[in-house]
Short mmCIF file of C-alpha atoms and ligand atoms in Angstrom, two decimals:
data_model
loop_
_atom_site.label_atom_id
_atom_site.label_comp_id
_atom_site.label_asym_id
_atom_site.label_seq_id
_atom_site.Cartn_x
_atom_site.Cartn_y
_atom_site.Cartn_z
CA MET A 1105 197.55 16.69 -211.20
CA LYS A 1106 200.73 14.34 -211.23
CA LEU A 1107 200.69 10.40 -210.03
CA TYR A 1108 204.59 9.11 -210.13
CA ILE A 1109 204.92 5.52 -208.33
CA GLU A 1110 207.16 3.34 -207.35
CA THR A 1111 206.42 -0.01 -207.83
CA MET A 1112 209.16 -3.01 -205.33
CA GLY A 1113 208.50 -6.71 -205.43
CA CYS A 1114 206.66 -9.44 -206.28
CA ALA A 1115 204.53 -9.15 -210.02
CA MET A 1116 201.29 -8.93 -207.15
CA ASN A 1117 202.91 -6.02 -206.19
CA SER A 1118 203.33 -4.72 -210.30
CA ARG A 1119 198.89 -5.57 -210.24
CA ASP A 1120 198.33 -3.24 -207.54
CA SER A 1121 199.78 -0.09 -208.85
CA GLU A 1122 197.74 -0.50 -211.53
CA HIS A 1123 194.68 -0.98 -209.96
CA MET A 1124 196.22 2.59 -207.84
CA VAL A 1125 197.18 3.77 -210.87
CA GLY A 1126 193.43 3.30 -212.19
CA GLU A 1127 191.08 4.25 -208.94
CA LEU A 1128 193.58 7.58 -209.13
CA GLY A 1129 192.83 8.12 -213.06
CA LYS A 1130 189.39 8.51 -212.04
CA VAL A 1131 189.97 11.36 -209.38
CA GLY A 1132 192.31 13.15 -211.62
CA TYR A 1133 195.52 11.93 -211.71
CA THR A 1134 197.79 10.93 -215.06
CA PRO A 1135 200.56 8.96 -214.18
CA THR A 1136 204.78 10.99 -214.48
CA SER A 1137 208.44 9.32 -214.64
CA GLU A 1138 209.50 12.21 -212.89
CA PRO A 1139 209.21 12.32 -209.09
CA SER A 1140 209.77 16.20 -209.35
CA GLU A 1141 207.32 16.91 -210.52
CA ALA A 1142 204.48 14.52 -209.24
CA ASP A 1143 201.80 15.95 -206.55
CA LEU A 1144 201.21 12.42 -204.95
CA ILE A 1145 204.30 10.00 -204.52
CA LEU A 1146 203.41 6.73 -203.73
CA ILE A 1147 206.26 4.22 -202.84
CA ASN A 1148 204.68 0.61 -203.33
CA THR A 1149 206.36 -1.10 -200.82
CA CYS A 1150 207.99 -5.02 -200.32
CA SER A 1151 209.34 -6.81 -197.05
CA VAL A 1152 209.92 -10.40 -198.09
CA ARG A 1153 213.67 -10.07 -196.81
CA GLU A 1154 215.23 -7.60 -195.22
CA LYS A 1155 217.16 -5.86 -197.53
CA PRO A 1156 214.52 -3.88 -199.83
CA GLU A 1157 212.57 -2.54 -196.52
CA ARG A 1158 215.56 -0.64 -195.13
CA LYS A 1159 216.29 0.98 -198.42
CA LEU A 1160 212.85 2.75 -197.96
CA PHE A 1161 213.64 4.93 -195.94
CA SER A 1162 216.28 5.96 -197.49
CA GLU A 1163 214.06 6.19 -200.66
CA ILE A 1164 211.76 8.44 -198.15
CA GLY A 1165 214.36 10.55 -197.81
CA GLN A 1166 215.66 11.65 -201.26
CA PHE A 1167 211.61 11.86 -202.28
CA ALA A 1168 211.55 14.54 -199.07
CA LYS A 1169 213.93 16.78 -200.92
CA ILE A 1170 213.79 16.45 -204.60
CA LYS A 1171 209.39 16.85 -204.32
CA LYS A 1172 207.29 19.64 -205.60
CA PRO A 1173 206.61 22.02 -202.19
CA GLY A 1174 203.18 20.48 -201.54
CA ALA A 1175 203.15 17.22 -202.89
CA LYS A 1176 202.73 14.31 -200.81
CA ILE A 1177 204.56 10.73 -200.16
CA GLY A 1178 202.40 7.99 -199.31
CA VAL A 1179 203.76 4.28 -198.25
CA CYS A 1180 201.85 1.43 -199.13
CA GLY A 1181 202.26 -2.03 -200.52
CA CYS A 1182 203.39 -4.98 -198.36
CA THR A 1183 206.06 -2.91 -195.62
CA ALA A 1184 203.38 -0.08 -194.81
CA SER A 1185 201.20 -3.14 -194.07
CA HIS A 1186 202.83 -4.23 -191.16
CA MET A 1187 205.00 -1.63 -190.18
CA GLY A 1188 201.97 1.40 -189.99
CA ALA A 1189 202.21 3.68 -187.71
CA GLU A 1190 205.40 3.24 -187.42
CA ILE A 1191 206.90 4.41 -190.70
CA LEU A 1192 205.00 8.17 -189.93
CA LYS A 1193 206.92 8.30 -186.97
CA LYS A 1194 210.48 7.41 -188.44
CA ALA A 1195 209.24 9.67 -191.69
CA PRO A 1196 207.65 12.53 -191.26
CA SER A 1197 207.60 13.45 -194.68
CA VAL A 1198 205.71 10.90 -195.18
CA ASN A 1199 201.27 11.61 -195.38
CA PHE A 1200 199.59 8.64 -195.14
CA VAL A 1201 200.52 4.84 -194.99
CA LEU A 1202 198.41 2.31 -197.19
CA GLY A 1203 198.34 -1.46 -196.78
CA ALA A 1204 198.93 -4.05 -199.19
CA ARG A 1205 195.15 -5.57 -198.79
CA ASN A 1206 193.67 -2.13 -198.58
CA VAL A 1207 194.29 -0.80 -202.39
CA SER A 1208 190.50 -0.10 -203.42
CA LYS A 1209 190.95 3.00 -200.43
CA ILE A 1210 193.55 4.81 -202.56
CA SER A 1211 191.38 7.53 -204.04
CA GLN A 1212 189.67 8.27 -200.31
CA ILE A 1213 193.14 8.46 -198.29
CA ILE A 1214 195.00 11.22 -200.36
CA LYS A 1215 192.82 13.42 -198.73
CA GLN A 1216 193.17 12.59 -194.96
CA ASP A 1217 196.67 13.63 -193.49
CA LYS A 1218 198.81 10.89 -191.56
CA ALA A 1219 196.12 7.87 -191.93
CA VAL A 1220 196.93 4.86 -192.08
CA ALA A 1221 194.77 2.07 -193.30
CA ILE A 1222 196.22 -1.35 -192.64
CA ASP A 1223 193.57 -3.55 -191.66
CA LEU A 1224 194.22 -7.30 -192.51
CA ASP A 1225 190.61 -8.32 -192.57
CA HIS A 1226 189.51 -5.54 -195.76
CA ASP A 1227 188.29 -7.28 -198.57
CA ASP A 1228 188.81 -6.56 -201.41
CA SER A 1229 187.73 -9.65 -203.20
CA THR A 1230 184.86 -8.60 -205.00
CA TYR A 1231 185.82 -4.95 -205.95
CA VAL A 1232 185.87 -4.59 -209.21
CA PHE A 1233 189.28 -1.64 -210.14
CA ALA A 1234 188.53 1.16 -212.09
CA SER A 1235 191.77 0.03 -214.87
CA GLN A 1236 193.31 1.52 -217.28
CA ALA A 1237 193.33 -0.05 -221.31
CA PRO A 1238 196.78 -2.36 -220.89
CA SER A 1239 199.64 -1.03 -222.22
CA SER A 1240 200.74 -4.47 -223.67
CA ILE A 1241 200.15 -7.64 -225.45
CA LYS A 1242 200.47 -9.03 -221.63
CA ALA A 1243 198.41 -8.02 -218.51
CA LEU A 1244 198.14 -9.19 -214.97
CA LEU A 1245 195.22 -10.59 -213.04
CA ASN A 1246 194.84 -11.35 -209.83
CA ILE A 1247 192.64 -14.60 -208.46
CA SER A 1248 193.22 -14.56 -205.40
CA ILE A 1249 194.54 -12.62 -202.29
CA GLY A 1250 196.47 -12.86 -199.09
CA CYS A 1251 197.60 -16.64 -197.98
CA ASP A 1252 197.59 -18.47 -195.35
CA LYS A 1253 199.85 -20.86 -195.44
CA HIS A 1254 202.75 -19.43 -192.30
CA CYS A 1255 205.62 -20.63 -193.65
CA THR A 1256 207.81 -20.25 -190.64
CA TYR A 1257 210.01 -17.67 -192.39
CA CYS A 1258 207.77 -15.35 -194.73
CA ILE A 1259 206.25 -12.15 -193.69
CA VAL A 1260 203.48 -12.40 -196.62
CA PRO A 1261 200.38 -13.79 -194.57
CA HIS A 1262 201.42 -11.18 -192.21
CA THR A 1263 201.12 -8.31 -194.68
CA ARG A 1264 197.94 -9.29 -197.36
CA GLY A 1265 195.71 -11.53 -194.63
CA LYS A 1266 194.16 -14.53 -194.83
CA GLU A 1267 193.75 -15.82 -198.41
CA ILE A 1268 190.65 -15.17 -200.40
CA SER A 1269 189.61 -15.85 -203.86
CA ILE A 1270 188.19 -13.98 -206.73
CA PRO A 1271 184.37 -14.89 -207.79
CA MET A 1272 184.39 -16.14 -211.33
CA ASP A 1273 182.34 -14.14 -212.82
CA LEU A 1274 184.39 -11.11 -212.58
CA LEU A 1275 187.54 -12.99 -213.39
CA LEU A 1276 186.04 -14.40 -216.68
CA LYS A 1277 184.61 -10.71 -217.15
CA GLU A 1278 188.06 -9.12 -216.48
CA ALA A 1279 190.06 -11.07 -218.36
CA ASP A 1280 186.98 -10.98 -221.65
CA LYS A 1281 188.01 -7.08 -221.09
CA LEU A 1282 191.56 -7.46 -221.30
CA ALA A 1283 190.80 -9.49 -224.43
CA GLN A 1284 188.77 -7.55 -226.63
CA ALA A 1285 191.66 -5.08 -225.50
CA GLY A 1286 194.45 -6.90 -227.31
CA VAL A 1287 195.59 -8.81 -224.58
CA LYS A 1288 196.90 -12.40 -225.56
CA GLU A 1289 198.77 -13.09 -222.90
CA ILE A 1290 197.88 -13.02 -219.13
CA LEU A 1291 199.77 -13.70 -215.47
CA LEU A 1292 197.10 -14.81 -213.40
CA LEU A 1293 199.21 -14.35 -210.34
CA GLY A 1294 197.88 -15.65 -206.53
CA GLN A 1295 200.17 -16.30 -203.20
CA ASN A 1296 199.25 -20.33 -204.08
CA VAL A 1297 197.24 -20.20 -207.14
CA ASN A 1298 195.92 -23.64 -207.34
CA ASN A 1299 194.11 -23.82 -203.92
CA TYR A 1300 192.19 -21.18 -206.00
CA GLY A 1301 188.58 -21.70 -205.49
CA VAL A 1302 188.58 -22.72 -201.04
CA ARG A 1303 187.34 -19.36 -199.79
CA PHE A 1304 185.29 -16.46 -200.61
CA SER A 1305 184.13 -14.07 -199.20
CA THR A 1306 180.37 -14.31 -200.96
CA ALA A 1307 178.22 -17.12 -201.24
CA HIS A 1308 179.70 -19.01 -204.50
CA PRO A 1309 179.22 -22.23 -206.70
CA LYS A 1310 182.69 -25.00 -205.48
CA VAL A 1311 184.57 -24.50 -207.84
CA ASN A 1312 188.63 -25.09 -207.86
CA PHE A 1313 191.87 -23.76 -210.03
CA THR A 1314 191.55 -26.47 -213.08
CA THR A 1315 187.96 -24.91 -213.28
CA LEU A 1316 189.14 -21.80 -213.77
CA LEU A 1317 191.78 -22.90 -216.44
CA GLU A 1318 189.34 -24.26 -218.14
CA LYS A 1319 186.63 -21.37 -218.74
CA LEU A 1320 189.88 -19.15 -219.07
CA SER A 1321 190.38 -20.51 -221.62
CA GLN A 1322 187.19 -20.27 -223.25
CA ILE A 1323 188.16 -16.69 -224.09
CA SER A 1324 189.41 -17.09 -228.06
CA GLY A 1325 190.91 -13.83 -228.03
CA LEU A 1326 193.09 -15.20 -225.20
CA LYS A 1327 195.65 -16.52 -226.27
CA ARG A 1328 198.11 -18.28 -223.69
CA ILE A 1329 197.58 -18.40 -220.21
CA ARG A 1330 200.55 -18.60 -217.19
CA PHE A 1331 200.19 -18.55 -213.48
CA THR A 1332 201.74 -17.56 -210.57
CA SER A 1333 202.99 -19.12 -207.63
CA PRO A 1334 201.07 -22.63 -207.44
CA HIS A 1335 202.37 -23.87 -204.49
CA PRO A 1336 203.62 -28.02 -204.97
CA LEU A 1337 201.67 -29.52 -202.01
CA HIS A 1338 198.04 -29.18 -204.10
CA MET A 1339 199.47 -30.20 -207.39
CA ASP A 1340 197.12 -33.45 -207.95
CA ASN A 1341 197.01 -35.34 -210.84
CA VAL A 1342 194.24 -34.10 -212.13
CA PHE A 1343 196.14 -30.45 -212.12
CA LEU A 1344 198.75 -31.69 -213.49
CA GLU A 1345 196.74 -33.77 -216.45
CA HIS A 1346 194.89 -30.78 -217.34
CA PHE A 1347 198.19 -28.52 -217.28
CA ALA A 1348 199.13 -30.66 -219.43
CA THR A 1349 196.46 -30.47 -222.44
CA ASN A 1350 195.08 -27.87 -222.05
CA PRO A 1351 196.69 -25.81 -225.22
CA LYS A 1352 195.98 -22.71 -224.23
CA VAL A 1353 197.98 -22.95 -220.46
CA CYS A 1354 202.35 -22.06 -221.39
CA LYS A 1355 204.25 -25.23 -221.25
CA SER A 1356 206.52 -23.20 -218.45
CA ILE A 1357 205.84 -23.28 -214.29
CA HIS A 1358 207.10 -22.27 -211.51
CA ILE A 1359 207.25 -25.08 -208.58
CA PRO A 1360 208.88 -23.04 -205.34
CA LEU A 1361 211.43 -25.16 -203.73
CA GLN A 1362 212.46 -23.18 -200.26
CA SER A 1363 214.73 -26.52 -199.71
CA GLY A 1364 215.41 -30.02 -201.09
CA SER A 1365 216.04 -30.68 -197.25
CA ASN A 1366 212.31 -33.13 -195.68
CA ALA A 1367 214.37 -31.42 -192.50
CA ILE A 1368 214.19 -27.76 -192.95
CA LEU A 1369 210.88 -28.33 -194.79
CA LYS A 1370 209.84 -29.28 -191.96
CA ALA A 1371 211.18 -26.69 -190.38
CA MET A 1372 209.39 -24.38 -192.41
CA LYS A 1373 205.87 -26.22 -191.97
CA ARG A 1374 206.05 -26.16 -195.93
CA GLY A 1375 203.59 -29.56 -195.80
CA TYR A 1376 205.32 -31.53 -198.41
CA SER A 1377 208.66 -33.90 -198.42
CA ARG A 1378 211.59 -33.84 -201.18
CA GLU A 1379 209.85 -37.32 -202.11
CA TRP A 1380 206.88 -35.67 -203.04
CA TYR A 1381 208.40 -32.42 -204.95
CA LEU A 1382 209.98 -34.91 -207.15
CA ASP A 1383 207.40 -36.96 -207.65
CA ARG A 1384 205.50 -34.37 -209.04
CA ILE A 1385 208.26 -32.82 -211.16
CA THR A 1386 208.96 -36.94 -212.45
CA ARG A 1387 204.64 -36.56 -213.14
CA LEU A 1388 205.30 -33.48 -215.08
CA LYS A 1389 207.91 -34.27 -216.93
CA THR A 1390 206.41 -37.42 -218.09
CA LEU A 1391 203.41 -34.98 -219.25
CA VAL A 1392 205.63 -32.64 -220.96
CA PRO A 1393 208.78 -33.51 -221.89
CA GLU A 1394 209.36 -29.71 -222.81
CA VAL A 1395 207.84 -27.53 -219.50
CA GLY A 1396 209.85 -25.10 -218.27
CA ILE A 1397 210.64 -25.02 -214.26
CA SER A 1398 211.60 -22.03 -212.31
CA THR A 1399 212.09 -21.84 -208.94
CA ASP A 1400 212.56 -20.12 -205.72
CA ILE A 1401 215.36 -21.79 -202.62
CA ILE A 1402 216.70 -19.82 -199.99
CA VAL A 1403 219.83 -21.17 -198.24
CA GLY A 1404 220.98 -20.98 -195.03
CA PHE A 1405 217.22 -21.43 -192.73
CA PRO A 1406 217.87 -21.64 -189.77
CA GLY A 1407 219.07 -24.76 -188.13
CA GLU A 1408 219.99 -26.15 -191.90
CA THR A 1409 223.33 -28.09 -191.64
CA PRO A 1410 225.70 -28.92 -194.97
CA LYS A 1411 224.10 -32.15 -195.67
CA ASP A 1412 220.56 -30.00 -195.47
CA PHE A 1413 222.40 -28.19 -198.79
CA GLU A 1414 223.71 -30.58 -200.57
CA ASP A 1415 220.08 -32.33 -200.40
CA THR A 1416 219.16 -28.80 -202.25
CA LEU A 1417 221.71 -28.90 -204.52
CA ASP A 1418 220.60 -32.99 -205.54
CA ILE A 1419 217.14 -31.67 -206.12
CA LEU A 1420 218.60 -28.66 -208.31
CA GLU A 1421 220.63 -31.70 -210.11
CA GLN A 1422 217.52 -33.78 -210.46
CA VAL A 1423 215.26 -30.88 -212.29
CA ARG A 1424 217.80 -28.87 -213.37
CA PHE A 1425 215.56 -26.06 -213.72
CA ASP A 1426 215.68 -23.05 -216.44
CA THR A 1427 214.74 -20.26 -213.97
CA LEU A 1428 216.09 -20.34 -209.45
CA TYR A 1429 216.12 -17.64 -207.72
CA SER A 1430 217.54 -17.91 -204.86
CA PHE A 1431 218.02 -15.75 -200.95
CA ILE A 1432 219.54 -15.75 -197.89
CA TYR A 1433 217.44 -16.71 -195.13
CA SER A 1434 216.22 -13.20 -193.74
CA PRO A 1435 214.63 -13.47 -190.76
CA ARG A 1436 211.51 -11.87 -190.33
CA PRO A 1437 208.92 -9.54 -187.57
CA LEU A 1438 206.24 -11.69 -186.89
CA THR A 1439 207.21 -14.68 -188.20
CA PRO A 1440 208.42 -17.55 -186.20
CA SER A 1441 211.80 -18.41 -187.25
CA TYR A 1442 213.18 -14.91 -186.43
CA THR A 1443 213.41 -15.54 -183.11
CA TRP A 1444 214.64 -18.96 -183.32
CA GLU A 1445 218.33 -19.05 -182.00
CA ASN A 1446 219.99 -21.58 -185.04
CA LYS A 1447 221.10 -19.24 -187.26
CA VAL A 1448 223.80 -19.98 -189.92
CA PRO A 1449 226.12 -17.81 -190.53
CA LYS A 1450 226.14 -15.04 -192.85
CA GLU A 1451 229.32 -17.02 -194.73
CA GLU A 1452 228.21 -20.08 -194.04
CA ALA A 1453 225.20 -18.84 -196.24
CA SER A 1454 227.04 -16.87 -198.44
CA ALA A 1455 229.42 -19.81 -199.45
CA HIS A 1456 226.23 -21.36 -200.31
CA LEU A 1457 224.80 -19.61 -202.00
CA GLU A 1458 227.41 -18.98 -204.44
CA ARG A 1459 227.97 -22.38 -205.14
CA LEU A 1460 224.06 -23.48 -206.07
CA GLN A 1461 224.10 -20.43 -208.29
CA SER A 1462 227.07 -20.91 -210.03
CA ARG A 1463 226.43 -24.75 -210.73
CA HIS A 1464 222.89 -23.44 -212.10
CA LYS A 1465 224.75 -21.26 -214.46
CA GLU A 1466 227.09 -24.22 -215.23
CA ILE A 1467 223.97 -25.58 -216.00
CA LEU A 1468 221.79 -22.96 -217.96
CA GLU A 1469 224.71 -22.94 -219.78
CA GLN A 1470 225.02 -26.87 -221.01
CA LYS A 1471 220.44 -26.25 -221.75
CA ALA A 1472 221.29 -23.32 -223.96
CA ARG A 1473 223.31 -25.43 -226.33
CA ALA A 1474 220.65 -27.75 -225.98
CA GLU A 1475 218.86 -25.78 -227.40
CA LEU A 1476 220.05 -24.87 -230.79
CA GLY A 1477 218.81 -26.10 -233.27
CA LYS A 1478 215.27 -25.98 -231.56
CA THR A 1479 212.45 -24.17 -233.36
CA HIS A 1480 210.00 -22.96 -231.03
CA GLU A 1481 206.45 -20.40 -230.53
CA VAL A 1482 207.49 -18.04 -230.03
CA LEU A 1483 205.01 -14.80 -229.03
CA ILE A 1484 206.19 -10.85 -230.18
CA GLU A 1485 206.49 -8.73 -227.07
CA LYS A 1486 208.56 -5.90 -229.13
CA ILE A 1487 210.46 -4.61 -231.73
CA ALA A 1488 213.20 -2.60 -230.91
CA GLU A 1489 215.46 -1.08 -233.84
CA GLY A 1490 214.27 -4.43 -235.82
CA VAL A 1491 215.46 -6.72 -233.11
CA ALA A 1492 212.17 -9.17 -231.61
CA GLU A 1493 211.73 -10.49 -228.11
CA GLY A 1494 209.44 -12.79 -226.87
CA ARG A 1495 209.14 -16.14 -225.12
CA SER A 1496 208.08 -19.15 -225.95
CA GLY A 1497 205.41 -21.35 -224.12
CA ASN A 1498 207.81 -23.09 -221.98
CA GLY A 1499 209.19 -20.35 -220.37
CA ARG A 1500 212.82 -19.43 -222.96
CA LEU A 1501 213.45 -15.89 -224.69
CA LEU A 1502 214.86 -15.33 -227.23
CA SER A 1503 215.23 -12.01 -229.30
CA PHE A 1504 216.03 -12.37 -233.65
CA GLU A 1505 215.63 -10.33 -236.26
CA ALA A 1506 211.68 -8.82 -237.12
CA GLY A 1507 211.62 -9.03 -240.74
CA GLY A 1508 207.47 -7.93 -241.09
CA ALA A 1509 206.31 -9.61 -237.84
CA GLY A 1510 205.02 -6.81 -235.86
CA VAL A 1511 204.21 -7.31 -231.89
CA GLY A 1512 201.42 -9.37 -230.68
CA ASP A 1513 202.29 -11.80 -233.44
CA PHE A 1514 203.09 -15.43 -232.96
CA VAL A 1515 206.17 -16.19 -235.21
CA ALA A 1516 208.12 -20.67 -235.26
CA VAL A 1517 211.88 -18.72 -234.00
CA LYS A 1518 214.51 -21.48 -234.49
CA VAL A 1519 217.52 -21.08 -232.20
CA VAL A 1520 220.63 -20.31 -234.36
CA ALA A 1521 222.79 -19.06 -231.29
CA HIS A 1522 223.21 -18.43 -227.38
CA HIS A 1523 224.89 -16.10 -225.14
CA LYS A 1524 225.46 -16.76 -221.86
CA GLY A 1525 222.33 -18.49 -221.13
CA SER A 1526 220.59 -16.42 -223.54
CA LEU A 1527 219.60 -17.28 -227.13
CA LYS A 1528 219.32 -15.83 -230.39
CA GLY A 1529 217.00 -17.24 -232.94
CA ARG A 1530 215.74 -16.74 -236.86
CA ILE A 1531 212.57 -16.24 -238.48
CA ALA A 1532 211.79 -20.43 -239.16
N1 SAH B 1317 204.21 -17.62 -202.44
C1 SAH B 1317 204.72 -18.02 -203.19
C2 SAH B 1317 206.30 -16.94 -202.75
C3 SAH B 1317 205.79 -15.71 -202.16
S1 SAH B 1317 207.39 -15.26 -201.85
C4 SAH B 1317 205.33 -19.12 -202.38
O1 SAH B 1317 205.33 -19.98 -201.54
O2 SAH B 1317 206.78 -19.65 -202.64
C5 SAH B 1317 208.81 -15.88 -202.93
C6 SAH B 1317 210.07 -16.11 -201.92
O3 SAH B 1317 210.71 -15.53 -201.63
C7 SAH B 1317 209.77 -17.16 -201.15
O4 SAH B 1317 209.21 -18.21 -202.38
C8 SAH B 1317 210.96 -17.04 -200.60
O5 SAH B 1317 212.10 -17.71 -201.44
C9 SAH B 1317 211.44 -15.63 -200.92
N2 SAH B 1317 211.59 -15.70 -199.56
C10 SAH B 1317 210.44 -15.57 -198.79
N3 SAH B 1317 210.74 -14.34 -197.42
C11 SAH B 1317 211.85 -15.02 -197.01
C12 SAH B 1317 212.90 -14.88 -196.31
N4 SAH B 1317 213.03 -14.63 -194.88
N5 SAH B 1317 213.72 -15.01 -196.57
C13 SAH B 1317 214.60 -14.96 -197.46
N6 SAH B 1317 213.64 -15.52 -198.78
C14 SAH B 1317 212.00 -15.48 -198.86
FE1 SF4 B 1318 205.16 -17.06 -198.09
FE2 SF4 B 1318 204.47 -19.76 -197.35
FE3 SF4 B 1318 202.15 -18.42 -197.85
FE4 SF4 B 1318 204.42 -18.57 -200.06
S1 SF4 B 1318 202.71 -19.72 -199.08
S2 SF4 B 1318 203.74 -16.09 -199.49
S3 SF4 B 1318 206.11 -18.30 -199.32
S4 SF4 B 1318 203.84 -18.21 -196.04
FE1 F3S B 1319 204.91 -9.60 -202.67
FE2 F3S B 1319 207.54 -8.25 -201.20
FE3 F3S B 1319 204.60 -8.71 -200.54
S1 F3S B 1319 207.48 -10.35 -202.17
S2 F3S B 1319 203.72 -10.77 -201.41
S3 F3S B 1319 205.38 -7.30 -202.49
S4 F3S B 1319 206.14 -8.83 -199.01
#
């Protein structure tokens, strides 16, 4: 039997999809890239903003039209979690709904027509998912499920439930298995990775994220460790010093800002101030001058004034992020800000987004220019027609002639040119 799976949203959804492919493999499904050939079509959804959610129903319609007679359609992921049975009502061609926190139930639910499994208290944190051989030298590893933070704009706590860490021995076993299968780089996943160890569902020795990084870096086959997302609030000095000194921990980090204004950060319930954020950045840059920093910013949060937005631009100028993911605030059901009346007009939010992104583009151009002549250690991720592509530890994406080098090799690459922010190099 054939399985087609479409994955939207973040890396946690990608990992959940891998788990579903693994679990369904045990009961006879093999993946296909052609939905019309599939016996089972899964849509792994994201609901962090309104647009992808709206797209879902047109997508279901498309699949219903082209699917094989008798093929089933399942809606999984974050939209499944919070809409539940409403999806079955709105889209009768859907056979079942499986929430983001209920992934381990996939092999059972496919047998039950019109079933809905969206229990937010379900706990998959000790479940050992069937896995497939890794398809690349990079792999994803979930270290926690859920989120306890309740930022006032964010639906994730309502789709993934409360935060529970995955026991460390399970993680070490899985990472070791991945390394033995040829994985060189792992990306640790969680909504607040540096809050790791605060709650487990079974008795567990006291650990924190730094301990986990330390233990993982003892696995000899693993060469690089990355993680996403850490929360600025939990970036204490011990963590930053470990980040700086552990040679296997890549020197690139995502530090979600959301807003540069204290009033807006407070309304968002982010738990930190702009001063704390900048203090952490200064400390980090002192410890790791070459660090690559990415961030998320929301513009047009309810009540955001032009002055608040200027405060965000000011942080952009001070930090000069290497990557910026920026979004217009999207009101999400179940979140406190959904009903607030002080919404920012759409045109104003769009104009601010445009300003933020175009200024960031200029910064990226300057940063790319400053890269000329620098040499990076790059892990080759793919080679197509003799051109290799890979990242430096601090997150720069480089392309260069592969020569005799292969996927999974570390090579020293000198930056020789740049075009629209992307870097071209030569093996040094
Ligand atoms: N746990 C991560 C974020 C996960 S959601 C963190 O705390 O940073 C990914 C990003 O989507 C967020 O960082 C935020 O910038 C954006 N986002 C979340 N809810 C949003 C909303 N209602 N409107 C617009 N962007 C949103
Ligand atoms: Fe959402 Fe905030 Fe949790 Fe991130 S920390 S997932 S933004 S509630
Ligand atoms: Fe990820 Fe989207 Fe869910 S960002 S956690 S898939 S709402």
